[in-house]
mmCIF file of C-alpha atoms in Angstrom:
data_model
loop_
_atom_site.group_PDB
_atom_site.id
_atom_site.type_symbol
_atom_site.label_atom_id
_atom_site.label_comp_id
_atom_site.label_asym_id
_atom_site.label_seq_id
_atom_site.Cartn_x
_atom_site.Cartn_y
_atom_site.Cartn_z
ATOM 1 C CA MET N 1 -0.245 0.072 -0.297
ATOM 2 C CA LYS N 2 2.575 2.402 0.788
ATOM 3 C CA ARG N 3 4.176 1.635 -2.570
ATOM 4 C CA ASN N 4 1.061 2.611 -4.125
ATOM 5 C CA ARG N 5 1.040 5.653 -2.323
ATOM 6 C CA TRP N 6 4.424 7.005 -3.430
ATOM 7 C CA PHE N 7 3.787 6.309 -7.180
ATOM 8 C CA THR N 8 0.465 8.231 -6.956
ATOM 9 C CA MET N 9 2.295 11.113 -5.241
ATOM 10 C CA VAL N 10 4.973 11.293 -7.759
ATOM 11 C CA ALA N 11 2.827 11.186 -10.786
ATOM 12 C CA ILE N 12 0.623 14.132 -9.038
ATOM 13 C CA THR N 13 4.348 15.944 -8.810
ATOM 14 C CA GLY N 14 4.570 15.669 -11.980
ATOM 15 C CA ILE N 15 1.300 16.570 -13.546
ATOM 16 C CA SER N 16 1.594 19.460 -11.230
ATOM 17 C CA LEU N 17 5.041 20.389 -12.185
ATOM 18 C CA GLY N 18 4.009 20.163 -16.017
ATOM 19 C CA MET N 19 0.869 22.209 -15.294
ATOM 20 C CA ARG N 20 3.065 25.108 -14.197
ATOM 21 C CA GLN N 21 5.108 25.299 -17.002
ATOM 22 C CA GLY N 22 2.118 25.574 -19.361
ATOM 23 C CA VAL N 23 2.236 26.094 -23.325
ATOM 24 C CA PRO N 24 5.875 27.326 -24.493
ATOM 25 C CA PHE N 25 5.380 30.958 -26.125
ATOM 26 C CA SER N 26 7.652 29.758 -29.138
ATOM 27 C CA GLN N 27 5.828 26.434 -30.918
ATOM 28 C CA HIS N 28 8.110 23.768 -32.227
ATOM 29 C CA GLY N 29 7.374 23.818 -36.302
ATOM 30 C CA THR N 30 9.024 21.983 -38.678
ATOM 31 C CA VAL N 31 9.196 21.539 -42.922
ATOM 32 C CA ALA N 32 10.162 19.490 -45.373
ATOM 33 C CA GLN N 33 10.306 19.640 -49.306
ATOM 34 C CA ARG N 34 11.551 17.411 -52.023
ATOM 35 C CA VAL N 35 12.838 18.749 -54.744
ATOM 36 C CA SER N 36 14.155 16.595 -58.048
ATOM 37 C CA HIS N 37 15.661 13.804 -55.350
ATOM 38 C CA THR N 38 16.908 16.019 -52.925
ATOM 39 C CA ASN N 39 15.004 16.257 -49.639
ATOM 40 C CA ILE N 40 15.229 19.656 -47.097
ATOM 41 C CA ASP N 41 13.972 19.160 -43.742
ATOM 42 C CA ILE N 42 13.599 22.336 -41.227
ATOM 43 C CA ASP N 43 13.299 22.003 -37.499
ATOM 44 C CA TYR N 44 12.797 25.258 -35.614
ATOM 45 C CA ASN N 45 11.001 26.896 -33.008
ATOM 46 C CA ARG N 46 8.466 29.718 -33.927
ATOM 47 C CA PRO N 47 9.023 32.573 -31.692
ATOM 48 C CA VAL N 48 5.816 35.188 -32.218
ATOM 49 C CA ALA N 49 5.995 38.642 -32.415
ATOM 50 C CA ARG N 50 3.476 39.700 -29.840
ATOM 51 C CA GLY N 51 3.493 42.899 -31.045
ATOM 52 C CA ARG N 52 7.105 43.682 -30.143
ATOM 53 C CA GLU N 53 9.451 45.710 -32.888
ATOM 54 C CA LEU N 54 11.724 42.863 -33.918
ATOM 55 C CA PHE N 55 14.942 44.106 -35.982
ATOM 56 C CA GLY N 56 16.893 46.523 -34.653
ATOM 57 C CA ALA N 57 15.298 46.190 -31.380
ATOM 58 C CA LEU N 58 14.487 42.868 -30.197
ATOM 59 C CA VAL N 59 17.043 41.576 -32.835
ATOM 60 C CA LYS N 60 20.016 43.228 -32.806
ATOM 61 C CA TRP N 61 21.440 44.500 -36.569
ATOM 62 C CA ASP N 62 25.076 43.553 -36.880
ATOM 63 C CA SER N 63 25.177 40.838 -34.207
ATOM 64 C CA ILE N 64 25.037 36.871 -35.030
ATOM 65 C CA TRP N 65 21.236 35.851 -34.086
ATOM 66 C CA HIS N 66 19.828 32.721 -34.653
ATOM 67 C CA PRO N 67 16.124 32.636 -36.290
ATOM 68 C CA GLY N 68 13.776 30.975 -33.841
ATOM 69 C CA ALA N 69 14.044 30.240 -30.349
ATOM 70 C CA ASP N 70 15.406 27.789 -27.431
ATOM 71 C CA SER N 71 17.202 25.187 -29.512
ATOM 72 C CA ALA N 72 19.105 26.458 -33.053
ATOM 73 C CA SER N 73 16.910 25.806 -35.676
ATOM 74 C CA ARG N 74 18.479 23.078 -38.060
ATOM 75 C CA ILE N 75 18.061 22.597 -41.716
ATOM 76 C CA ARG N 76 19.021 19.100 -43.354
ATOM 77 C CA PHE N 77 20.100 18.072 -47.061
ATOM 78 C CA ASP N 78 20.105 14.603 -48.238
ATOM 79 C CA LYS N 79 22.413 15.555 -50.919
ATOM 80 C CA ASP N 80 24.897 18.382 -52.013
ATOM 81 C CA VAL N 81 23.091 21.108 -52.965
ATOM 82 C CA LEU N 82 24.086 25.016 -54.215
ATOM 83 C CA LEU N 83 22.640 27.645 -52.032
ATOM 84 C CA GLN N 84 22.839 30.960 -53.210
ATOM 85 C CA ASP N 85 25.219 29.522 -56.065
ATOM 86 C CA LYS N 86 27.737 28.422 -53.181
ATOM 87 C CA PRO N 87 28.151 24.515 -53.084
ATOM 88 C CA LEU N 88 27.319 22.869 -49.749
ATOM 89 C CA ALA N 89 27.673 19.450 -48.726
ATOM 90 C CA ARG N 90 24.946 16.999 -47.715
ATOM 91 C CA GLY N 91 24.540 17.154 -44.079
ATOM 92 C CA GLU N 92 23.037 18.772 -40.938
ATOM 93 C CA TYR N 93 23.771 22.319 -40.185
ATOM 94 C CA SER N 94 22.021 25.215 -37.606
ATOM 95 C CA LEU N 95 21.032 28.323 -38.841
ATOM 96 C CA TRP N 96 22.177 31.944 -38.025
ATOM 97 C CA LEU N 97 21.873 35.418 -39.494
ATOM 98 C CA ILE N 98 23.293 38.597 -39.002
ATOM 99 C CA PRO N 99 20.574 41.047 -39.647
ATOM 100 C CA ARG N 100 21.714 44.684 -40.820
ATOM 101 C CA GLN N 101 20.095 47.689 -41.014
ATOM 102 C CA ALA N 102 21.167 48.095 -44.780
ATOM 103 C CA ALA N 103 21.108 45.020 -47.118
ATOM 104 C CA PRO N 104 22.453 42.271 -47.176
ATOM 105 C CA TRP N 105 22.340 39.727 -44.256
ATOM 106 C CA THR N 106 24.805 37.029 -43.776
ATOM 107 C CA LEU N 107 23.320 33.649 -43.378
ATOM 108 C CA ILE N 108 25.382 31.121 -41.432
ATOM 109 C CA LEU N 109 25.462 27.415 -42.121
ATOM 110 C CA SER N 110 27.303 25.758 -39.252
ATOM 111 C CA SER N 111 28.169 22.306 -38.877
ATOM 112 C CA ALA N 112 27.803 22.338 -35.198
ATOM 113 C CA ALA N 113 24.165 21.338 -35.867
ATOM 114 C CA ARG N 114 22.519 20.323 -32.514
ATOM 115 C CA VAL N 115 23.431 23.518 -30.113
ATOM 116 C CA PHE N 116 21.248 25.747 -28.272
ATOM 117 C CA HIS N 117 20.510 29.303 -29.594
ATOM 118 C CA GLN N 118 23.163 30.873 -28.077
ATOM 119 C CA PRO N 119 25.839 31.488 -27.925
ATOM 120 C CA TYR N 120 26.915 30.983 -31.384
ATOM 121 C CA PRO N 121 29.207 27.677 -31.936
ATOM 122 C CA GLY N 122 31.806 29.797 -33.735
ATOM 123 C CA SER N 123 33.479 29.929 -37.202
ATOM 124 C CA GLN N 124 35.266 27.405 -37.313
ATOM 125 C CA HIS N 125 32.137 25.479 -37.469
ATOM 126 C CA ASP N 126 30.835 27.579 -40.151
ATOM 127 C CA ALA N 127 30.398 25.168 -43.145
ATOM 128 C CA LEU N 128 28.999 28.213 -45.367
ATOM 129 C CA ARG N 129 28.184 32.002 -45.231
ATOM 130 C CA VAL N 130 26.161 33.976 -47.757
ATOM 131 C CA GLU N 131 25.021 37.225 -48.655
ATOM 132 C CA ILE N 132 21.058 37.374 -49.228
ATOM 133 C CA ALA N 133 19.209 40.833 -49.538
ATOM 134 C CA PRO N 134 16.032 40.820 -47.449
ATOM 135 C CA GLU N 135 12.421 41.614 -48.174
ATOM 136 C CA LYS N 136 9.548 43.398 -47.118
ATOM 137 C CA GLY N 137 5.973 41.665 -47.002
ATOM 138 C CA ALA N 138 3.036 41.284 -45.414
ATOM 139 C CA HIS N 139 3.089 41.022 -41.456
ATOM 140 C CA MET N 140 3.688 37.227 -40.317
ATOM 141 C CA GLU N 141 3.053 36.875 -36.404
ATOM 142 C CA ALA N 142 4.963 33.713 -35.987
ATOM 143 C CA MET N 143 8.501 33.404 -37.589
ATOM 144 C CA THR N 144 8.264 30.486 -40.382
ATOM 145 C CA PHE N 145 10.109 28.910 -42.781
ATOM 146 C CA TYR N 146 8.236 28.104 -46.277
ATOM 147 C CA PHE N 147 8.796 27.179 -49.682
ATOM 148 C CA PRO N 148 6.806 29.447 -51.937
ATOM 149 C CA VAL N 149 8.386 28.290 -55.552
ATOM 150 C CA VAL N 150 9.385 25.024 -55.988
ATOM 151 C CA GLY N 151 10.829 23.954 -59.697
ATOM 152 C CA ARG N 152 12.270 20.782 -61.139
ATOM 153 C CA ASP N 153 15.497 21.440 -60.047
ATOM 154 C CA SER N 154 15.643 24.527 -57.663
ATOM 155 C CA THR N 155 13.291 26.116 -54.624
ATOM 156 C CA VAL N 156 13.207 29.274 -52.716
ATOM 157 C CA LEU N 157 13.250 28.831 -48.883
ATOM 158 C CA ARG N 158 11.890 31.615 -46.985
ATOM 159 C CA MET N 159 12.422 32.895 -43.469
ATOM 160 C CA HIS N 160 9.534 35.197 -42.532
ATOM 161 C CA TRP N 161 9.214 37.152 -39.340
ATOM 162 C CA GLY N 162 7.571 40.205 -38.755
ATOM 163 C CA GLU N 163 7.561 42.011 -42.286
ATOM 164 C CA THR N 164 10.967 40.801 -42.959
ATOM 165 C CA ILE N 165 11.333 37.801 -45.501
ATOM 166 C CA LEU N 166 15.034 36.399 -46.410
ATOM 167 C CA PRO N 167 14.457 34.502 -49.428
ATOM 168 C CA ILE N 168 17.054 31.778 -49.879
ATOM 169 C CA ARG N 169 17.900 30.070 -53.293
ATOM 170 C CA ILE N 170 18.596 26.201 -53.471
ATOM 171 C CA LYS N 171 19.128 24.438 -56.639
ATOM 172 C CA VAL N 172 19.664 20.460 -56.379
ATOM 173 C CA GLU N 173 21.085 18.404 -58.952
ATOM 174 C CA ARG N 174 18.633 16.790 -61.323
ATOM 175 C CA ASP N 175 18.801 12.871 -61.481
ATOM 176 C CA PRO N 176 18.336 11.767 -65.347
#
C-alpha cells in the first residue's frame, strides 16, 4: 500500500510541475520539401512577434542571431546542393543570421547542428556564409520557414517574421 501511495504522489507532483510550465510561447515547427530527388528538412521553434519591434530592437543589427527560439534552428539536405550559388555538402546544419539595417544580411550554416540558440558555436564550425538581401512583405506574427516556389531542380526557402522575408535560393542536381 505504501508503494502505491508513493507512485501516486510522484505522478501528482509530475502533473503539477507540468501544468505550472504551461504552453511554451514559441511552438515547434517543421517543414520539408523534396526537390527533384533531394530532401530538405527544417526543424525550428517559432517565436511570436506579440507587438514587439523585431529587427533593430529585439534582434540587434550587426549581431549574430539564430532565427528561432530555444534550440538552434536546423536544416538538413540529403544530397549536395547549391545555396545562393555556393556549393554545400549534404548534411545537417544550424542556421544563424547577421541582420543588417542596410542589405544584405549574412546567412551562416554551421556544422555544429545540434546546439542551443546561444552562444553562436563559432566561425570554426561555419560550413557556409552567404549574403542575402531581405525583402518586405505582409506581417507574419509567428516566424516561419516555407517554400513558395518549387521548380524541377530549384526552390526558394523563405524565412519570414514580422514584415521581413529572407529568400534563400537552393539548387539541386537533377537526376537524369
